[in-house]
XYZ file of C-alpha atoms in Angstrom:
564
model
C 106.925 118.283 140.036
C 106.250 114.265 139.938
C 104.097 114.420 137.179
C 107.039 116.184 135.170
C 109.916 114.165 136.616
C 107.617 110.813 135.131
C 106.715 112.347 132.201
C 110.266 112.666 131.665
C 111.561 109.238 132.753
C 108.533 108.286 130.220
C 111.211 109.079 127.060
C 113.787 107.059 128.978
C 112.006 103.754 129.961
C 115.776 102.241 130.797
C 116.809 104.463 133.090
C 113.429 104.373 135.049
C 113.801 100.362 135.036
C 117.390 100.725 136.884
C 116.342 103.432 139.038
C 114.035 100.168 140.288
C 116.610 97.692 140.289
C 116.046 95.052 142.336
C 119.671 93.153 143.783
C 118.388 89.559 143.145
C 118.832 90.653 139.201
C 122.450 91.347 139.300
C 124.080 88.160 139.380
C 122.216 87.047 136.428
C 122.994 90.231 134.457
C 126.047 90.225 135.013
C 126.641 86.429 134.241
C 124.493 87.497 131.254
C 126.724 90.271 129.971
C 129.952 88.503 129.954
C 128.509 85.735 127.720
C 127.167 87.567 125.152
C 130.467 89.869 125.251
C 131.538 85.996 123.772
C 129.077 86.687 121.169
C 129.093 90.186 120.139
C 132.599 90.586 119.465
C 132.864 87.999 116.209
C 130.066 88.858 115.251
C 130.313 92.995 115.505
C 133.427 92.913 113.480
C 132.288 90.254 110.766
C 129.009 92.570 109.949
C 131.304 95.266 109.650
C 133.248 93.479 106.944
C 130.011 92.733 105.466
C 128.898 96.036 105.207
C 132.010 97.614 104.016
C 133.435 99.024 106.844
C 136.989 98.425 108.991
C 136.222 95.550 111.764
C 136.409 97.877 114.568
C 133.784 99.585 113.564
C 131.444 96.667 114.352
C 132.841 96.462 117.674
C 132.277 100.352 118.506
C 128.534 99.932 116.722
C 128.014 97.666 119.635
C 129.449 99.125 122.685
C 127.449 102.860 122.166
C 124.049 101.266 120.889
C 124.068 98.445 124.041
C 124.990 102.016 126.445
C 122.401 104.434 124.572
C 119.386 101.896 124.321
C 119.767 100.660 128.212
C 118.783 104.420 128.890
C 116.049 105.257 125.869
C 114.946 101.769 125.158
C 111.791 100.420 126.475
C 112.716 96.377 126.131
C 114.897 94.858 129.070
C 116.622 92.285 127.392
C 116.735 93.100 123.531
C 120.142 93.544 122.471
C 121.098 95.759 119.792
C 123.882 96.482 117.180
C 125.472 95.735 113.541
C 122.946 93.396 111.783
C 122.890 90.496 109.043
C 119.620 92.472 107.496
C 121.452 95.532 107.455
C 124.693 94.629 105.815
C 123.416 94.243 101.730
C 122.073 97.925 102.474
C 124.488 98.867 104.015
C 126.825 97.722 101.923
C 125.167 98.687 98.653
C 125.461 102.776 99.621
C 129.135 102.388 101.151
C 131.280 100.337 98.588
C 130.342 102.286 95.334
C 130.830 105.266 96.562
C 133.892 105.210 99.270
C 136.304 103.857 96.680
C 138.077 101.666 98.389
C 138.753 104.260 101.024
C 138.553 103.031 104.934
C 138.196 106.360 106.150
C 135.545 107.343 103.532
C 133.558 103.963 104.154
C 133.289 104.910 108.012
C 132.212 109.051 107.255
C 129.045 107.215 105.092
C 127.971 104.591 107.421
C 128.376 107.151 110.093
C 125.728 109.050 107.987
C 123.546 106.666 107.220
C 123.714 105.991 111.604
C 122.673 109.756 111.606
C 119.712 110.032 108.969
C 118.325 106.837 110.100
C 118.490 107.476 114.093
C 117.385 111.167 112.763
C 114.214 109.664 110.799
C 113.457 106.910 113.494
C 113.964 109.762 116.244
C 111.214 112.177 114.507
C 108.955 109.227 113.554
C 108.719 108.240 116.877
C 107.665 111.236 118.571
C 104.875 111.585 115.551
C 103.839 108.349 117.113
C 104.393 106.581 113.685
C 104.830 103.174 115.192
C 102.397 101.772 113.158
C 103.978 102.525 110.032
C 105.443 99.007 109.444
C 102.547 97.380 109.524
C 101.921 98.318 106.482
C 104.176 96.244 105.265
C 102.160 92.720 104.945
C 104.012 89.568 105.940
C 104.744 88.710 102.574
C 106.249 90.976 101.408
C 108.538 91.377 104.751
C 109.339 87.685 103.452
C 110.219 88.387 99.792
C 112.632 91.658 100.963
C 114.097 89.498 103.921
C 114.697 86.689 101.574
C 116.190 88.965 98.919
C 118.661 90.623 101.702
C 119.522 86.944 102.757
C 120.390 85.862 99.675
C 122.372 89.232 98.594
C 124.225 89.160 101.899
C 125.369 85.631 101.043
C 126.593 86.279 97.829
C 128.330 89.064 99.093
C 129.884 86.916 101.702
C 131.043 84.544 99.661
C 133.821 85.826 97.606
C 135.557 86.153 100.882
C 134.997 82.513 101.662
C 136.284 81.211 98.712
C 139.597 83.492 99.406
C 139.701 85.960 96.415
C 138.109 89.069 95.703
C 135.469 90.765 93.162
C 134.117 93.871 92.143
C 130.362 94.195 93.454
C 127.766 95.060 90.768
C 125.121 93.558 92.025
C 124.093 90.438 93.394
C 123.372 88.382 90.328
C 126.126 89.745 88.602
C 128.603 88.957 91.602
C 127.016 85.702 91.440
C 128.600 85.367 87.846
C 131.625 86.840 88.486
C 132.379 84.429 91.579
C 131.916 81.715 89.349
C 134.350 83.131 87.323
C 136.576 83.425 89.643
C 135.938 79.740 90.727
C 136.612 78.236 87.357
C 139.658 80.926 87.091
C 141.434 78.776 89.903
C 141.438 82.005 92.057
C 140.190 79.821 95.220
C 142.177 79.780 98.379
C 141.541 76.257 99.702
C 142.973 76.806 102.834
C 140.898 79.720 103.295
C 137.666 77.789 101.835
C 138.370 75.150 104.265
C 138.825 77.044 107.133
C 135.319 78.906 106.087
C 133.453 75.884 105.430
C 134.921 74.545 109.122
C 133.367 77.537 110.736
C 129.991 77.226 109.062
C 129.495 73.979 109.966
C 130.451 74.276 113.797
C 128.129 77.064 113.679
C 125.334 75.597 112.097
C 125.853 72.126 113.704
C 126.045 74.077 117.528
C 123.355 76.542 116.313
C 120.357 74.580 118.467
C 122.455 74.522 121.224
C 121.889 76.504 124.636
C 124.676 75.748 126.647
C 127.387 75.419 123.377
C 128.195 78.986 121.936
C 128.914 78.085 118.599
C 130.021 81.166 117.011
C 132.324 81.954 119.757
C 133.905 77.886 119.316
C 134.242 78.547 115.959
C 135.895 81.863 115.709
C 137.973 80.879 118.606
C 138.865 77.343 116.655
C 139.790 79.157 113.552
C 141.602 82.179 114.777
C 144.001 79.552 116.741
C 144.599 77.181 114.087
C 145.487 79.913 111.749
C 148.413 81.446 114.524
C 149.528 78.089 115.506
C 150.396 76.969 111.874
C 151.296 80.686 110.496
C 148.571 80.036 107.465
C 148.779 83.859 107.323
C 152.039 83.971 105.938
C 152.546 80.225 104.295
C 149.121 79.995 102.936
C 148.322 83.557 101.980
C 144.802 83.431 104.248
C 144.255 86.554 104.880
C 143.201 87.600 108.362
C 141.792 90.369 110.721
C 144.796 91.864 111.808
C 145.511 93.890 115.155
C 142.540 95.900 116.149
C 143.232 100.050 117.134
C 143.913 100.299 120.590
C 141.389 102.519 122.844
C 137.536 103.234 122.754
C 136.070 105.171 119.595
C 136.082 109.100 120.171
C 133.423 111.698 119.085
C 133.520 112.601 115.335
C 131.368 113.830 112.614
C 130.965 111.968 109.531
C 131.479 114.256 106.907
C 130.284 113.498 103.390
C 130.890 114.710 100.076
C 127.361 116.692 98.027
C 127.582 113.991 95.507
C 126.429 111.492 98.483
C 124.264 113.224 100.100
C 121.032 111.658 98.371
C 122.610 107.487 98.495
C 123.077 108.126 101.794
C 119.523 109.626 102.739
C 118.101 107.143 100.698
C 120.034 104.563 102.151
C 119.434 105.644 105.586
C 115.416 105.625 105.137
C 115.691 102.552 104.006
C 117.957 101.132 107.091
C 115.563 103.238 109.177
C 112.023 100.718 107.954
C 114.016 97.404 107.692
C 115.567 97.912 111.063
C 112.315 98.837 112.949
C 110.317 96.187 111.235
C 112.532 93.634 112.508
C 112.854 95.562 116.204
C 109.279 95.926 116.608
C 108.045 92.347 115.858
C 111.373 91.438 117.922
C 110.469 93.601 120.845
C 106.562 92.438 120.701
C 107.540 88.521 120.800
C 109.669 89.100 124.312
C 107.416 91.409 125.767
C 104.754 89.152 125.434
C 106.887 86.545 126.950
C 107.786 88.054 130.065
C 104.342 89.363 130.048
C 105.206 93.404 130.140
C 103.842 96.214 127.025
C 106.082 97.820 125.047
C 105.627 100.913 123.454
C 106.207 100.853 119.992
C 106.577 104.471 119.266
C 109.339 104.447 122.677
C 110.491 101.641 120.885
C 111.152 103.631 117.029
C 112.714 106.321 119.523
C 114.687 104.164 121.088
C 116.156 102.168 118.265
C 116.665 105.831 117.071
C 119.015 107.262 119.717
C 121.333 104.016 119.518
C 121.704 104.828 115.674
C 122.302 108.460 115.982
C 124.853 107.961 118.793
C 127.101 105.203 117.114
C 127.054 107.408 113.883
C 128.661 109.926 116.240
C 131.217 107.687 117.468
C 132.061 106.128 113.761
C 129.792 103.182 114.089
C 127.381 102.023 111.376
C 123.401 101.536 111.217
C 122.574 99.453 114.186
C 118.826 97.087 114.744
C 117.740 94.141 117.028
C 119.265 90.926 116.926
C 117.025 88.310 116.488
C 120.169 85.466 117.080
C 122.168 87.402 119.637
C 118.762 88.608 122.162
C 118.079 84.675 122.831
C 121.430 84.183 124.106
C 121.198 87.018 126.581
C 117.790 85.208 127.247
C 119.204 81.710 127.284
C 122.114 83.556 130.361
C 119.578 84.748 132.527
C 119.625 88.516 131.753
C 116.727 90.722 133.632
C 117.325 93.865 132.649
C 119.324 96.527 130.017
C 121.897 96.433 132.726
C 122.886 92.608 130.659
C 123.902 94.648 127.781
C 125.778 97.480 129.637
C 128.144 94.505 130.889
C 128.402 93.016 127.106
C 129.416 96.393 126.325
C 131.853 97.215 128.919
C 133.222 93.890 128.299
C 134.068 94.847 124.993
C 135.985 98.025 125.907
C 138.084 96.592 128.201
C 139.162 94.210 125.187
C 139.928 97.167 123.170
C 141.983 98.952 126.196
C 143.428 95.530 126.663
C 144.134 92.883 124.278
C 143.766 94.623 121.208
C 145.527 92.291 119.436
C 143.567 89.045 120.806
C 141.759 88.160 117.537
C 145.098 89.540 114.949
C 145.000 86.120 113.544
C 140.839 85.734 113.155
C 140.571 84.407 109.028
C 138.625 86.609 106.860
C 137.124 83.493 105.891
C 135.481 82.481 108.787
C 133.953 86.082 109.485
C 132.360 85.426 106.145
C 131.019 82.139 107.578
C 129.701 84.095 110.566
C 127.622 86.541 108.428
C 126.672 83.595 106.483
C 125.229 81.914 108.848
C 123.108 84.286 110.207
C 122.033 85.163 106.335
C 121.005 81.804 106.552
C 118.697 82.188 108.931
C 117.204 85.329 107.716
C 115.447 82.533 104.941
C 111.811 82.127 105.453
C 110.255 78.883 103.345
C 108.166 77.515 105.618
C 105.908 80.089 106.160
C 105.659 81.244 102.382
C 104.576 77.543 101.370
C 101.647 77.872 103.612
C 100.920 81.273 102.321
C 101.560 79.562 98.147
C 98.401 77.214 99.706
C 95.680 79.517 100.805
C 96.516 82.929 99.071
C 98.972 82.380 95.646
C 98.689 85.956 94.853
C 100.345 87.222 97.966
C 102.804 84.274 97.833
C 103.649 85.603 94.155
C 103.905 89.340 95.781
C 106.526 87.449 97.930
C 108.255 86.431 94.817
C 108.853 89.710 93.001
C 109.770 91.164 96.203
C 112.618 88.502 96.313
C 113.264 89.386 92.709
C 113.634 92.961 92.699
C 116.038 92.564 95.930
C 117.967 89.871 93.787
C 118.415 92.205 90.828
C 118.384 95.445 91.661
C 120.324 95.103 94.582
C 118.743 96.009 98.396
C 117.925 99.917 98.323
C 116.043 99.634 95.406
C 114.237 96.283 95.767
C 113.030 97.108 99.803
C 111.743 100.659 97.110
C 109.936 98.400 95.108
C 108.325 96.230 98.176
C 107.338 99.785 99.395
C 105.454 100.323 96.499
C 104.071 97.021 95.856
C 102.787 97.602 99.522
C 100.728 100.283 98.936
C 99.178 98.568 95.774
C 98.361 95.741 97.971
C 96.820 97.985 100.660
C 95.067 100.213 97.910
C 93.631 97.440 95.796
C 91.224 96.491 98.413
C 89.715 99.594 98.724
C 90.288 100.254 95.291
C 88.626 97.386 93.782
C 86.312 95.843 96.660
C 83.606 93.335 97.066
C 79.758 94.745 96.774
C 77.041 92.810 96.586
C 73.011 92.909 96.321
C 71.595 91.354 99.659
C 68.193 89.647 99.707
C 66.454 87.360 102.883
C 67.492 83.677 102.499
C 64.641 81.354 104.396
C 65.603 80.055 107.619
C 68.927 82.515 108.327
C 68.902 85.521 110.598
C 69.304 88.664 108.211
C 70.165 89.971 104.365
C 73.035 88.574 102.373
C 74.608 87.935 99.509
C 72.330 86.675 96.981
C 75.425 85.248 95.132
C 75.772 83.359 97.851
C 71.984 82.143 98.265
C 70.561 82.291 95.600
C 66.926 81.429 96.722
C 66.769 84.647 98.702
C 63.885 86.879 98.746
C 64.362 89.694 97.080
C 62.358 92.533 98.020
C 59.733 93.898 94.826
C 61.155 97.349 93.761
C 63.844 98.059 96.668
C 67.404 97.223 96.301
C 69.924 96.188 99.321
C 73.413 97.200 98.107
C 76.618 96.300 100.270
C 79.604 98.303 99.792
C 82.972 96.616 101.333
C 84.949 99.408 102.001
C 85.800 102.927 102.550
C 84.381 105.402 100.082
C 87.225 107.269 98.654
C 88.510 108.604 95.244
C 90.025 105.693 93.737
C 86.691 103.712 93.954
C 84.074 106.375 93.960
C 83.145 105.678 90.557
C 82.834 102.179 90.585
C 80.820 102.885 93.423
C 78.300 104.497 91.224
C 78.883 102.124 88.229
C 77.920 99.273 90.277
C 74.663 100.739 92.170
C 73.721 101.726 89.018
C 74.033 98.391 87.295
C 72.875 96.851 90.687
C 69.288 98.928 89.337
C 69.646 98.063 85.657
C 69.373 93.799 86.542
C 67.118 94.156 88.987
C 64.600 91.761 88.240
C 61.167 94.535 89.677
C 61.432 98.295 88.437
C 63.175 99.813 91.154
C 61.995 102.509 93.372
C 64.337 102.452 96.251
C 68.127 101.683 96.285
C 69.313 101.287 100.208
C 73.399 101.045 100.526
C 74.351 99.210 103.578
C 76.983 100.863 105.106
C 78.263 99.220 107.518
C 81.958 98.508 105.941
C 81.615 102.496 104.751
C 84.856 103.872 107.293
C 85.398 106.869 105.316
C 84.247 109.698 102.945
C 86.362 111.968 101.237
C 85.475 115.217 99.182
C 85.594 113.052 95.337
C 83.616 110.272 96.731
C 80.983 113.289 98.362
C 80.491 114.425 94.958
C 80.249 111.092 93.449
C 77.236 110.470 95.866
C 75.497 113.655 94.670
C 75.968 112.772 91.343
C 74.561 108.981 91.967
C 71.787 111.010 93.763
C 71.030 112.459 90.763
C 71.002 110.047 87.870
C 68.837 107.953 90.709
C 66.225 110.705 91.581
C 65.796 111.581 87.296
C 64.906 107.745 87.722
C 62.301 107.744 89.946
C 64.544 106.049 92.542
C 65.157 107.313 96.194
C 68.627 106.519 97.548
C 68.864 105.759 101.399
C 71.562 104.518 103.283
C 71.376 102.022 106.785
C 74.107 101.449 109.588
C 76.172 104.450 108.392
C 79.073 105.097 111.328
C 78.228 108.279 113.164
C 82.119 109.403 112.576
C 81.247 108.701 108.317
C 77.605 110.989 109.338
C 79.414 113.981 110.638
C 81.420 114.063 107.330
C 78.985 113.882 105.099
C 77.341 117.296 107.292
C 80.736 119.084 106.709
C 80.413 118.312 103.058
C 76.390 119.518 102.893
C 75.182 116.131 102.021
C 73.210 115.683 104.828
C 71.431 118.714 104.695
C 70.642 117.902 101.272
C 69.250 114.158 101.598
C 67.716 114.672 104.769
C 67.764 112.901 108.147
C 64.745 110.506 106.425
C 67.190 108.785 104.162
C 69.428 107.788 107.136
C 68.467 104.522 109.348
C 70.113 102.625 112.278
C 69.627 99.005 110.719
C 68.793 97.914 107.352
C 65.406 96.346 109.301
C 64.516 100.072 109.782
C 65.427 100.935 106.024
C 63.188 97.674 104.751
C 60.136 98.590 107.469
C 60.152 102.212 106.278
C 60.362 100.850 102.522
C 57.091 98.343 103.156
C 55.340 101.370 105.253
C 55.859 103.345 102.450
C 54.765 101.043 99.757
């Protein structure tokens, strides 16, 4: 009966924490709570702008995540909900196809909430956790950059006070320029904007200032106490809906069905890429494990309740997390308050931000876009590897161009080239004895190695699998061909050899072959055991023999001189 009643806490990692609350925590939770509820409110409603979607929405795809993840979510103090790195995605499924429509725009970020909590959900009890790491740092760079800068541009029509039709961020970039030279600009708006982006980004290193919360509050009062609503045309918030959001599916039309799967995949990888590194920095600093698989599951119940309860796709916080930090929060019970906080406002005050600008919500989100930039990093990476820097690049590119669904597609894909064209292409070399250092290597590398008269040492740097087989071959064979003795032994060294699959099994035969009508005997040392018991499933074992298998390549050269 324990063993079940733990195995099923096990899925709910929260809920076992604050079944071991301790009292001395509360104080600070609490204390916690009520300052990010500061926080979370601006910046819930101006990432719901940002994405498309009514303001409220932001505010209910904070209260349910913050209530769902303090039961299924393994980290005590990482605070979910709407997202900067979310919003170009986001954004780029909901405004083509809602139409303008508010009610439309909330069914398909619902959606998206579903199939991504739905995907992360399922991927999570695969134990697919490691699936992001896939992803090489990068080329998490070049798509974070690319949904920086889209998120920006997207943001900034709003700034300026005027509005544009969204074809993509380049082409929005034109078009706000347009605008800009049209005379369209609100400069009571833009000034209000720019006010809040400074604040924000002067207060931003502060831990005792919040500056978001100074400069929302700042701007929402100067715009009621001089009326700039109504003199200046600067358009604003408005009153919020009174009451907490209620159950409700999201229906969606056929014709959206595969944007919004799409789209929600794609929320599904950004937002645990940017969860799990989050989640693995604070657990290492308050010295607990986190399970990153509990973690996907986690992150995956938040998104499938809030697109329940017409919120949008929800991640980690990277800016809002340290200020729960910074307050002294101990456990998920910190965001429970932030969140309860923020219903209370809704039952409440509804109307207590009716006069926040438009302008300085864009300021919020672009602000945090801001900080999504990584430059730093990629210069070191442009010094010791250009290649990858350049990977970076197109990344950045394709997100630029195409827009963010189909540029995080393309730094998918150029993610598995990377990973493939290792293995694909790899490093092999002929090994000989250099004088005066302990075992064979490279003779590239030392030349004035001793090569051994008629046996060849062959080093193979990677798995053995169907996209290299052949070159496999091509190069043992050529390895043979500039030998500078007539061969009579070829030994691989296969040590780096992880894997054999059935095309590189026949390859070997075939090697085994054009070798033996040669006069040449091919052995292999330091072949895994795991790599062994393939090669006897696929009868190549039985058909070379346990004498052309040896521990060390010592044991391979010692048999080779016995021999000779």
């Amino acid at each position: 009966m324990i063993s079940h009643e733990v195995e099923w806490l096990r899925w709910m990692p929260g809920l076992s924490i604050l079944l071991r609350y301790e009292t001395a925590w509360l104080g600070h939770d609490i204390v916690a709570g009520l300052v990010l509820a500061t926080m979370l409110v601006p910046v819930g409603i101006a990432y719901a702008v940002a994405s498309g979607l009514p303001g409220i929405c932001g505010l209910y795809a904070t209260i349910v995540p913050l209530l769902i993840y303090a039961v299924f979510g393994p980290s005590r103090i990482l605070v979910l909900g709407p997202d900067s790195a979310l919003a170009a995605v986001i954004l780029g499924v909901v405004l083509p196809l809602s139409g303008g429509d508010p009610q439309r725009a909330v069914a398909l970020g619902g959606m998206m909430a579903l199939v991504s909590g739905t995907v992360l959900i399922l991927a999570g009890l695969a134990r697919l956790g490691f699936v992001t790491e896939l992803l090489s740092k990068p080329i998490r760079y070049g798509y974070m950059n690319g949904i920086a800068l889209a998120v920006l541009i997207s943001q900034l029509p709003k700034l300026f006070g005027f509005s544009v039709e969204s074809t993509g961020p380049l082409r929005d970039l034109w078009a706000i320029g347009g605008a800009i030279l049209a005379g369209r600009t609100n400069w009571v708006a833009l000034a209000i904007g720019l006010g809040t982006l400074a604040t924000i980004l002067l207060l931003r290193g502060s831990r005792r200032v919040p500056g978001i919360l100074v400069a929302v509050v700042g701007a929402t009062v100067l715009v009621g106490l001089f009326d700039l609503a109504e003199r200046h045309n600067v358009s604003i918030l408005g009153s919020l809906p009174q009451g907490l959001p209620g159950f409700a599916i999201p229906w969606i039309g056929v014709g959206d069905i595969v944007p919004v799967l799409i789209g929600g995949c794609a929320v599904a990888m950004v937002s645990f890429a940017d969860t799990s590194v989050l989640s693995r920095a604070y657990a290492a600093r308050t010295r607990t494990t986190v399970d990153p698989n509990q973690e996907m599951a986690g992150l995956g119940a938040a998104n499938l309740a809030t697109g329940f309860f017409q919120g949008f796709p929800i991640s980690s916080s990277s800016s809002r997390t340290p200020v729960a930090e910074a307050a002294g929060a101990r456990t998920q019970l910190t965001g429970i308050v932030g969140a309860l906080a923020i219903a209370l406002l809704l039952l409440v005050a509804p109307d207590l931000l009716r006069n926040l600008p438009t302008s300085a919500l864009a300021a919020v989100v672009i602000a945090s876009a801001i900080g999504l930039f990584e430059v730093a990093d990629l210069k070191r990476i442009y010094q010791i590897q250009r290649w990858e820097f350049w990977l970076s690049v197109a990344c950045f590119v394709g997100v630029a161009v195409f827009g963010a669904i189909p540029g995080i597609g393309l730094a998918i894909v150029i993610a598995i080239i990377e990973f493939l064209w290792d293995g694909w292409r790899p490093y092999s070399a002929v090994l000989g004895r250099p004088a005066g250092v302990e075992g064979y290597h490279d003779v590239t590398r030392y030349p004035e190695a001793r090569r051994i008269p008629g046996l060849v040492l062959f080093r193979w740097d990677a798995p053995l699998f169907f996209a290299n087989a052949e070159l496999f071959c091509e190069r043992v064979l050529a390895a043979v061909a500039e030998s500078p003795t007539p061969v009579r032994c070829v030994v691989v060294a296969a040590a780096p050899v992880t894997s054999v699959d059935v095309t590189a099994a026949d390859a070997l035969t075939e090697l085994d072959d054009a070798l033996l009508a040669q006069g040449i005997e091919l052995r292999f040392a330091e072949l895994k055991d795991p790599v062994k018991d393939k090669l006897r499933r696929f009868g190549l074992f039985d058909r070379f023999g346990e004498t052309r298998f040896f521990p060390t390549i010592d044991a391979a050269v010692s048999r080779y001189h016995g021999a000779t």
